[in-house]
Coordinates of C-alpha atoms in Angstrom, one line a residue:
X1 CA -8.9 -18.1 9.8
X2 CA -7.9 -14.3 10.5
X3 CA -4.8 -13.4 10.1
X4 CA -2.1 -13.0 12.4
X5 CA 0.2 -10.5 10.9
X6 CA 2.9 -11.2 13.5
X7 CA 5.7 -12.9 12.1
X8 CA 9.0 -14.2 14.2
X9 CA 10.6 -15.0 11.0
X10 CA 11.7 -11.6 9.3
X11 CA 12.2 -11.5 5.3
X12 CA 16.0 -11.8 4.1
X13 CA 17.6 -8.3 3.6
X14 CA 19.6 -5.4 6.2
X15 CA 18.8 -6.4 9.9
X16 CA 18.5 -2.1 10.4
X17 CA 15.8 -1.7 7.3
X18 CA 13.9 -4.0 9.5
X19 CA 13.8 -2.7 12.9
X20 CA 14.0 0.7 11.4
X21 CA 11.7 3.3 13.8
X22 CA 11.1 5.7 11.2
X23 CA 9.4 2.8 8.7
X24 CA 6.0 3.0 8.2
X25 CA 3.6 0.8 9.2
X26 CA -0.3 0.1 9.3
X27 CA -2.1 -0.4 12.3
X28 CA -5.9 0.0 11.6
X29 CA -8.0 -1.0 8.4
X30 CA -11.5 0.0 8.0
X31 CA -13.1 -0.8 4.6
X32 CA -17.0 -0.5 3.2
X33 CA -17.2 -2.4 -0.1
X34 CA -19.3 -4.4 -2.7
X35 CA -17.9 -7.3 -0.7
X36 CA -19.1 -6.2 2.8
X37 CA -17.7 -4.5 5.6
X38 CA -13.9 -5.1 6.5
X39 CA -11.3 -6.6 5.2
X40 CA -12.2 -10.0 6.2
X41 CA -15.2 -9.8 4.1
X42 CA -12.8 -8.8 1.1
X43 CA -10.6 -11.2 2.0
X44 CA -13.0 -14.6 1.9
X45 CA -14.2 -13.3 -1.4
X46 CA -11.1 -12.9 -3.4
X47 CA -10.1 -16.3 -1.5
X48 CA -13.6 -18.1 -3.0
X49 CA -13.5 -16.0 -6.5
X50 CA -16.7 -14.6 -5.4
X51 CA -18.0 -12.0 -7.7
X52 CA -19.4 -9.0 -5.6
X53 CA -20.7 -7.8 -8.5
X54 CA -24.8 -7.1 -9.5
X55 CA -27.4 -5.9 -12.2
X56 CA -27.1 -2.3 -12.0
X57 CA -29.9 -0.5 -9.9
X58 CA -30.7 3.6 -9.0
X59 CA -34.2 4.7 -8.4
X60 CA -33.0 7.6 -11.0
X61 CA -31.6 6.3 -13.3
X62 CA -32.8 4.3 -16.1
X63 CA -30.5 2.1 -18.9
X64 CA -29.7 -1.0 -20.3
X65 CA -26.5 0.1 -21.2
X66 CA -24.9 -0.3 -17.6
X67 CA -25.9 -4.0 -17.0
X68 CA -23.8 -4.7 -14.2
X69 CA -22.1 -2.4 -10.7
X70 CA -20.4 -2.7 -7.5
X71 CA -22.7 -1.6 -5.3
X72 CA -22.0 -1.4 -1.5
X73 CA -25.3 -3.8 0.3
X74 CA -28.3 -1.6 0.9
X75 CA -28.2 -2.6 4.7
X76 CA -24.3 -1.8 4.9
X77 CA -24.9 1.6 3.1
X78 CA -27.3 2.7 6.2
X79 CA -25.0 1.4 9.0
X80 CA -22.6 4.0 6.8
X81 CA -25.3 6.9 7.2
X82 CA -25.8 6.2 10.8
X83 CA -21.9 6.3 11.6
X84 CA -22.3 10.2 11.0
X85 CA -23.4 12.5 13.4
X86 CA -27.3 13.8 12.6
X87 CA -26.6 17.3 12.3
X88 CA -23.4 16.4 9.9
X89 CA -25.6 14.1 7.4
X90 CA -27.3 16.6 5.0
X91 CA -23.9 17.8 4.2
X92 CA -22.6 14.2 2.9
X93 CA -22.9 12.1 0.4
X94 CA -23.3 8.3 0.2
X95 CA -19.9 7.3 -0.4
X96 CA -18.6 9.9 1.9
X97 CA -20.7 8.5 4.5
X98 CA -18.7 5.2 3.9
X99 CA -15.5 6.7 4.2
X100 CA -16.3 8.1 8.0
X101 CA -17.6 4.4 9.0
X102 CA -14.2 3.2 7.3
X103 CA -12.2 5.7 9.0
X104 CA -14.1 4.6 12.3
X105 CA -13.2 0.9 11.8
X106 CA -9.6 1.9 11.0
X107 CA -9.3 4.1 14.1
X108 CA -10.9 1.2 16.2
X109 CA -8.2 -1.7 15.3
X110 CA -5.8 0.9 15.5
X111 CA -6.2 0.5 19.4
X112 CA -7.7 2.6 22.1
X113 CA -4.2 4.4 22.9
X114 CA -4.2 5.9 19.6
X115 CA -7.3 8.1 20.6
X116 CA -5.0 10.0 23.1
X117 CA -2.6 11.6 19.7
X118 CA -3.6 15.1 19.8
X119 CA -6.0 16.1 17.0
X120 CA -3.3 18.6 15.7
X121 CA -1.2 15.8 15.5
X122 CA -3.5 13.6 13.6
X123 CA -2.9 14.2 9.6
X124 CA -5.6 13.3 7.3
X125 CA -5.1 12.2 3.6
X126 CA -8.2 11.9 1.4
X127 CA -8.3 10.5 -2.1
X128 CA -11.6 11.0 -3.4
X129 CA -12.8 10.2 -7.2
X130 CA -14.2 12.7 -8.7
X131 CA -17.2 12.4 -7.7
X132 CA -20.0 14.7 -6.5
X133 CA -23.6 15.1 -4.9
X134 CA -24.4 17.8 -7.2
X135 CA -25.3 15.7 -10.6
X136 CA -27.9 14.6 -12.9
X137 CA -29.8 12.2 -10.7
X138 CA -29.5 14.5 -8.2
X139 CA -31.5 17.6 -10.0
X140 CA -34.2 15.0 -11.4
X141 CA -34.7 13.6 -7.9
X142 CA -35.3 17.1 -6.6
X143 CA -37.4 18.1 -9.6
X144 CA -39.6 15.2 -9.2
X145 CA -39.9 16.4 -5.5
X146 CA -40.7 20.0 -6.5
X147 CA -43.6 18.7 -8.8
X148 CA -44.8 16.5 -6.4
X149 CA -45.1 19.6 -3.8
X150 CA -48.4 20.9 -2.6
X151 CA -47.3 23.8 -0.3
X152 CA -48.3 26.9 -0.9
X153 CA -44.8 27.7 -2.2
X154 CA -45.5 24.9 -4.9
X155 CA -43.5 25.5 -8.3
X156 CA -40.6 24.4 -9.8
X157 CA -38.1 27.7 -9.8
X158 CA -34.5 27.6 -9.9
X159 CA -33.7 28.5 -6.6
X160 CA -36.1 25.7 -5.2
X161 CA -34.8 23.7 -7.6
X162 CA -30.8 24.2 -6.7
X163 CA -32.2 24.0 -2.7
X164 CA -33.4 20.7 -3.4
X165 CA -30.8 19.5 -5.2
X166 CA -28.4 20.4 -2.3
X167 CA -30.8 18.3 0.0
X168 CA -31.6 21.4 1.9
X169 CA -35.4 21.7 0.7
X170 CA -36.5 25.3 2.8
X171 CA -34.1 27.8 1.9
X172 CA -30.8 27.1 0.3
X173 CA -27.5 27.5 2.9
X174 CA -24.2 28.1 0.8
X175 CA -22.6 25.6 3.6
X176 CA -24.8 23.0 1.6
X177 CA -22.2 23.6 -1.4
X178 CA -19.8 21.2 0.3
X179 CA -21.4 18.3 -1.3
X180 CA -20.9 19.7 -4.6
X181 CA -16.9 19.7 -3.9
X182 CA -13.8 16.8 -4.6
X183 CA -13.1 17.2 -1.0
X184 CA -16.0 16.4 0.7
X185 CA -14.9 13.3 2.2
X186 CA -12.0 15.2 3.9
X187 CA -14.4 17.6 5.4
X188 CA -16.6 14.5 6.8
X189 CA -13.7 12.8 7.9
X190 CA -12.2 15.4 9.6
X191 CA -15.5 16.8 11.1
X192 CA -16.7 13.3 12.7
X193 CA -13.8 12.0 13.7
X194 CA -11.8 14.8 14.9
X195 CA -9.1 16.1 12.8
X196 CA -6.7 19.0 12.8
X197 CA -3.6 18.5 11.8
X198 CA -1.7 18.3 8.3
X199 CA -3.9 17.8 6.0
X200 CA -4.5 17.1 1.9
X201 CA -7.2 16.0 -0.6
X202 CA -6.5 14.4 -3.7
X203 CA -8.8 13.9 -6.5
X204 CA -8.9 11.2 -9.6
X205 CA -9.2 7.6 -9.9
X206 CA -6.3 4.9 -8.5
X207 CA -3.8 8.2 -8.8
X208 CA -5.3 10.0 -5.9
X209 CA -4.7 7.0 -3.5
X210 CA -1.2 6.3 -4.5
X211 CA -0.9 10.3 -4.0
X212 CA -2.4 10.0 -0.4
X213 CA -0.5 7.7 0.4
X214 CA 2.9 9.2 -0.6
X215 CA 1.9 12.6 1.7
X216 CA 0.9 10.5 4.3
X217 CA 4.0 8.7 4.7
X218 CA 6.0 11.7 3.9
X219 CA 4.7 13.9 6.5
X220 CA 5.2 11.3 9.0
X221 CA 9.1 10.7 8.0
X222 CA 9.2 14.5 8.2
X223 CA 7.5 14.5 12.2
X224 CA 4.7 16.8 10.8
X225 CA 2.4 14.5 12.6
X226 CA 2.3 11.4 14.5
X227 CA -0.1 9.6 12.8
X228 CA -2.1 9.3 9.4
X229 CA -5.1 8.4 8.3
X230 CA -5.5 7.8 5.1
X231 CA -8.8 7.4 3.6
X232 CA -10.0 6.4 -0.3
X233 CA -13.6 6.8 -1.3
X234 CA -16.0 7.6 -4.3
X235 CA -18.8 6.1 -6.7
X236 CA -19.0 5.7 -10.3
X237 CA -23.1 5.5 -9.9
X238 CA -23.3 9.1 -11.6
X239 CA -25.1 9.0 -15.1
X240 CA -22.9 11.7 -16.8
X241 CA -19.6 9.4 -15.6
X242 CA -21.3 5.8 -16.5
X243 CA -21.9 7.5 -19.7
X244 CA -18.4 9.0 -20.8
X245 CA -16.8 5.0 -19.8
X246 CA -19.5 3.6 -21.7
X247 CA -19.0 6.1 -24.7
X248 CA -15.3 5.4 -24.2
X249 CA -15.6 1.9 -24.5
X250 CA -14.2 0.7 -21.2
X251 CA -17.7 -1.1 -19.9
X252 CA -18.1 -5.1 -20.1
X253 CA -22.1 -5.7 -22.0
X254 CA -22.7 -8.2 -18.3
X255 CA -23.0 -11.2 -20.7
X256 CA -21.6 -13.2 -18.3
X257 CA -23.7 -11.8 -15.1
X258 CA -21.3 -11.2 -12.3
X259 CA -18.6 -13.0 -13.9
X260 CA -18.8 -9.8 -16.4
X261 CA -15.1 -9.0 -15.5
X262 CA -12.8 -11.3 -17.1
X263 CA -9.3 -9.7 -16.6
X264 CA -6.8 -10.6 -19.4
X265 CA -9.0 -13.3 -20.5
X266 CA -9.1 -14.0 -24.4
X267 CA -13.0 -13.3 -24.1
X268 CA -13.0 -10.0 -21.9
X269 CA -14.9 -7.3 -22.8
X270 CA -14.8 -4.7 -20.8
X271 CA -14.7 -3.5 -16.7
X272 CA -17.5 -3.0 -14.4
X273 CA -17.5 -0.2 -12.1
X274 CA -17.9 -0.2 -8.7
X275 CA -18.1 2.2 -5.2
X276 CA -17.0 1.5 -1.9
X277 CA -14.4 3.4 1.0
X278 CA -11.1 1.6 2.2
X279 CA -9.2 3.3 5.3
X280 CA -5.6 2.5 6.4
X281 CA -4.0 3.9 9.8
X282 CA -0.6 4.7 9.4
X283 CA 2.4 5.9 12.1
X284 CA 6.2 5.3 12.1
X285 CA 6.9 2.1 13.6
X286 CA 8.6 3.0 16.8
X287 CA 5.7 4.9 17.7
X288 CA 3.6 2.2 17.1
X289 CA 5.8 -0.1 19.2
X290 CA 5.5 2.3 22.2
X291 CA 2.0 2.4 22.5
X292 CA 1.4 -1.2 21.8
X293 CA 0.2 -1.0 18.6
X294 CA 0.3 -4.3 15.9
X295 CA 1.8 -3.2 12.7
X296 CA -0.2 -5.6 10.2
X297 CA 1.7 -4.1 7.2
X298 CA 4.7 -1.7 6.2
X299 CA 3.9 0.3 3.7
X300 CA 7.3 0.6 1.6
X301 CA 6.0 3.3 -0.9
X302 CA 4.4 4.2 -3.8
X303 CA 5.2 5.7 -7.6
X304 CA 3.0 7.3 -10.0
X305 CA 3.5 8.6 -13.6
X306 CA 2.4 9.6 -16.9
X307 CA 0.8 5.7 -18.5
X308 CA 0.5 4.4 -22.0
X309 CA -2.4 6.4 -22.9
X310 CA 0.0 9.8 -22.8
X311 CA 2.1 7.4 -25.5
X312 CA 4.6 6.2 -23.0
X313 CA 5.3 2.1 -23.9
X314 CA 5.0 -0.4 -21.0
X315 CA 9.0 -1.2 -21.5
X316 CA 9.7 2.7 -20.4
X317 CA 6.4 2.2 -17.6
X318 CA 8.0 -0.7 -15.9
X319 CA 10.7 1.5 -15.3
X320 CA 8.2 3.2 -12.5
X321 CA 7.6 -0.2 -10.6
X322 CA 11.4 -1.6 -10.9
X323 CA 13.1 1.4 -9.4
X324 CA 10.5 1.3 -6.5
X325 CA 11.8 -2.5 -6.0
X326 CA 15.7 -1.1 -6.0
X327 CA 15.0 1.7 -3.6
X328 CA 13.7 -1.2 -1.4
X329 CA 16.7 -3.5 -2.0
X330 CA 14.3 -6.1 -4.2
X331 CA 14.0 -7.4 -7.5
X332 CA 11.0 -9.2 -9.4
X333 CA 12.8 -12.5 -8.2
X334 CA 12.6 -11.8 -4.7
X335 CA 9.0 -10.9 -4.9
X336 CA 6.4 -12.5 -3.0
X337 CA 3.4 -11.5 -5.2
X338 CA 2.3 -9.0 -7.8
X339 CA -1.9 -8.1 -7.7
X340 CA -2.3 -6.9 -11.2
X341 CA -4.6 -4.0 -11.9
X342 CA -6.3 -6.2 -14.5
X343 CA -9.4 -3.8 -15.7
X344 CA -10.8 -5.8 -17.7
X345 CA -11.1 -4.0 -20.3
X346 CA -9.4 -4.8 -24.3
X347 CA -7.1 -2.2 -24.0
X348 CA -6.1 -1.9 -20.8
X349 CA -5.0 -5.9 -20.3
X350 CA -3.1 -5.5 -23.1
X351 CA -0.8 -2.4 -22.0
X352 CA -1.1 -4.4 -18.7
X353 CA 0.2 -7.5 -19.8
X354 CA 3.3 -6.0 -21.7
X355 CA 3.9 -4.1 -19.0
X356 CA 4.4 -7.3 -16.6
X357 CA 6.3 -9.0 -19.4
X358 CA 8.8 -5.8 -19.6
X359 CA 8.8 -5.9 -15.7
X360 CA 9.0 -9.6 -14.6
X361 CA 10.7 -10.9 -17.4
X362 CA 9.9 -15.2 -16.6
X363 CA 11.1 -14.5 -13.0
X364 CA 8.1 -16.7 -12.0
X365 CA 6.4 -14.5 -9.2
X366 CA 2.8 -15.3 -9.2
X367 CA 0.4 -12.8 -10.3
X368 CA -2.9 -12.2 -9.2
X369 CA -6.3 -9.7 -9.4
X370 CA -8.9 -8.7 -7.4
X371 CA -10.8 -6.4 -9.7
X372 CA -13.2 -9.5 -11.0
X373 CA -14.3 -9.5 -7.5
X374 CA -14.9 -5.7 -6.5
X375 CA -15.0 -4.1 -10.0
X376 CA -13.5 -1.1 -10.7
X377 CA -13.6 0.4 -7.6
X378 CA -11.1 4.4 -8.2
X379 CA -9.7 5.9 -5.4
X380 CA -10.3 2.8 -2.8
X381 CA -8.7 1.1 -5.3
X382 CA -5.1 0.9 -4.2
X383 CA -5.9 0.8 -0.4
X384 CA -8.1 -2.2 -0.8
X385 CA -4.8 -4.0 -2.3
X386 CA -3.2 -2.9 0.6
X387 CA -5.7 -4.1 3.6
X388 CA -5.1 -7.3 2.0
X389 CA -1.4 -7.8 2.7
X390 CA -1.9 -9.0 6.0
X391 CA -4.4 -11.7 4.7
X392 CA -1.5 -12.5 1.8
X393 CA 1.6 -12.7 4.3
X394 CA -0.5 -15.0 7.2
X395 CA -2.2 -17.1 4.8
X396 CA 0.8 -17.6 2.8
X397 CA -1.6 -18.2 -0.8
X398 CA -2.4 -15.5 -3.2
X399 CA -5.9 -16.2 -4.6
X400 CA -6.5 -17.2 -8.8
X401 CA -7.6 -14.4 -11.0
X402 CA -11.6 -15.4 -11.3
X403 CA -13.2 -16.5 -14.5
X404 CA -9.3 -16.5 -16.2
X405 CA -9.5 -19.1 -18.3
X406 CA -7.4 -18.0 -21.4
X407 CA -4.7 -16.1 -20.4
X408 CA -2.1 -14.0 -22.2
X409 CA 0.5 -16.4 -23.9
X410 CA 3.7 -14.2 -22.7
X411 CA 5.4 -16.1 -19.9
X412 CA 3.9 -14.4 -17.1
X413 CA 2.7 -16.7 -14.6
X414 CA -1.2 -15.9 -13.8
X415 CA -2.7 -17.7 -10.9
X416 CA -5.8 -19.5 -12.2
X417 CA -7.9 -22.2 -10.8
X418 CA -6.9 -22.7 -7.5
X419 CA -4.9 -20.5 -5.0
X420 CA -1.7 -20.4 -5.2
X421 CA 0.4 -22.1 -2.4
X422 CA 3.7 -19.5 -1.2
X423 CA 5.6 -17.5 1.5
X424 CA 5.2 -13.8 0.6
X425 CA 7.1 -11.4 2.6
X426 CA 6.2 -8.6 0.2
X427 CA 3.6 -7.3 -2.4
X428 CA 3.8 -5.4 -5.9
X429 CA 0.5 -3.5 -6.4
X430 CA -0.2 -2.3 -9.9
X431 CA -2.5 0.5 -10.8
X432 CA -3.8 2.5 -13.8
X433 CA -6.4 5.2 -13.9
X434 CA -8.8 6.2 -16.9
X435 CA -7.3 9.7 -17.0
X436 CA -3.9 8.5 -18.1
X437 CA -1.6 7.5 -14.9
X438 CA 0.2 4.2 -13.5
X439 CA 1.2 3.4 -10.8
X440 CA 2.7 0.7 -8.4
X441 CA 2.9 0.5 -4.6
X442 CA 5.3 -1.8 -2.4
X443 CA 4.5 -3.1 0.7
X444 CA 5.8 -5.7 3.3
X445 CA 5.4 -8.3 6.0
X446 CA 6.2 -6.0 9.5
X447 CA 8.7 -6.9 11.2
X448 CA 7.9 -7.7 15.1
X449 CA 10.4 -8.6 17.6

């Protein structure tokens, strides 16, 4: 069934808070995931508890450490590569490339009329992980190229070596050095698809979307721009990164195959990591309305802070979440759903599940997680929570937590088993990052005349 986000039967609250022009709403969603291309693909995974997890696989990398990964299909990945301009391509990246054919999906349900904003007017808001072409496997792919060479300029010097590495094998261009940078995937983004207008990048894990997010929606309150495109993209497939979360403890050992992600299960063990691009649309709701536009979600806002790793407790953390729900005029009670972060790993389910306790307090809203389905997935993250709303508020069911079987004996009511049956008007996203954030974002069913 896809969803119809349309909905002639507004949530309870202030008549003008819903046919307010200046709300912000999302008209396009683009996403290039683990689970396929789009958000219907996400969508029917979560819905069947479908791992889109697999054994771990880079033709440069070697370990049986990193058993398991969310990588984006091989045949997906290329209609990614293809979706940016030839000329542009050697100055990309792999998960960059699947943030412009996200961005292109986004743009494309945003409507046609959309593609006559002025490109100064278009504002572009990146979150990006921290990831970069310039790494390990990329020097030992282009040292096994330079051995391999039998030109007459054969040898393995530095400079070749650096040239190589940059994928720009005859002489090295210092343009080339935008691969090597956290904001590549603006530069793509706003090369291919044609922006100029406000602009920011935003680097690190879950934060940086939940950041995004908050500029986007700021400059558009502010009439700096009369759209948004916010875009969240990145990899964890980097040996120097796999290494630090597998030092660090955070990794499940993939005894359970794709099921390797057990969030707050009794028996988890740890998180698998993932890659993938998620892209939202966003523009104030009256301007949506006069060029015919669909809102399929409105995006409430979002609030980031300091998490239990920088020794604040998850009584003082909930604080975060709960006064985003009072600047909104909810409660937990009148919740429709919570999607927990649930990483999987020891640790983290454990902050997490006091924090829900602290928050919630046996107000009975049903909680649910996608992360046993994606993995970790870092700056695409948040946004991927968020193309689902429109799934969550037509369906009316929020999908069980997969392979949660023992949950945390604290009053909090996990959906396990079977999808859980509800109207939900609204949505309560957690989030936290490796590098010692949390965060929450709010979001609800649009309201349409």
């Amino acid at each position: 069934m896809t969803p119809d986000p349309a909905n002639t039967n507004p949530p309870s609250g202030p008549a003008d808070r819903w046919s307010d022009p200046d709300a912000v709403v999302v008209t396009g969603i683009g996403a290039v995931l683990p689970t396929g291309r789009g958000p219907q693909a996400l969508w029917s995974a979560w819905r069947a508890a479908q791992p889109a997890l697999s054994p771990y696989r880079d033709p440069y990398v070697r370990t049986e450490k990193i058993t398991h990964f969310g990588h984006v299909p091989d045949e997906l990945q290329q209609q990614s590569r293809e979706s940016v301009p030839h000329k542009l391509r050697k100055f990309g990246t792999a998960f960059t490339f699947n943030a412009v054919l996200a961005a292109q999906d986004a743009m494309e349900q945003a409507g046609e009329s959309w593609q006559a904003i002025p490109e100064e007017r278009r504002g572009l808001y990146v979150a990006q992980d921290d990831s970069t072409e310039l790494s390990a496997a990329a020097f030992h792919k282009a040292l096994d190229r330079a051995r391999s060479d039998t030109s007459p300029q054969a040898g393995v010097d530095l400079q070749r070596l650096v040239a190589e590495a940059f994928g720009n094998a005859a002489t090295f261009n210092p343009f080339t050095v935008i691969r090597a940078l956290n904001n590549n995937t603006l530069a793509m983004v706003s090369i291919a698809q044609r922006f100029r207008g406000d602009c920011a990048a935003f680097v690190q894990d879950a934060g940086a979307a939940l950041g995004a997010l908050q500029r986007a929606a700021f400059t558009l309150r502010q009439g700096h721009c009369d759209t948004a495109l916010v875009v969240g993209a990145g990899s964890y497939n980097e040996p120097l990164k796999l290494a630090a979360q597998y030092r660090a403890g955070h990794l499940s050992a993939g005894g359970a195959g794709g099921a390797a992600v057990r969030s707050f299960d009794a028996e988890r063990d740890g998180t698998v990591l993932a890659e993938g691009a998620v892209a939202l649309v966003l523009e104030r709701a009256g301007d949506a309305a006069r060029r015919g536009a669909r809102p399929l979600v409105t995006f409430l806002g979002a609030a980031l802070r300091p998490a239990v790793d920088s020794g604040i407790g998850p009584s003082t953390l909930a604080e975060g979440p709960r006064g985003l729900l009072a600047d909104h005029g909810l409660t937990p009670d009148t919740l429709g759903a919570v999607l927990a972060d649930g990483k999987g790993t020891v640790a983290h389910d454990a902050a997490e599940a006091e924090l829900l306790r602290a928050l919630l307090k046996d107000s009975g809203v049903p909680v649910g997680s996608l992360r046993p389905v994606t993995g970790t997935l870092g700056a695409a993250g948040p946004l991927a929570e968020l193309a689902l709303a429109p799934h969550l508020f037509a369906e009316g069911e929020l999908p069980p937590i997969a392979h949660l079987r023992t949950p945390p004996d604290d009053g909090t009511d996990f959906v396990m088993g079977a999808p859980r049956k509800r109207r939900i008007d609204s949505v309560l996203s957690l989030h936290s990052t490796f590098n010692g954030f949390a965060g929450a974002l709010l979001a609800q069913r649009p309201h349409t005349p």
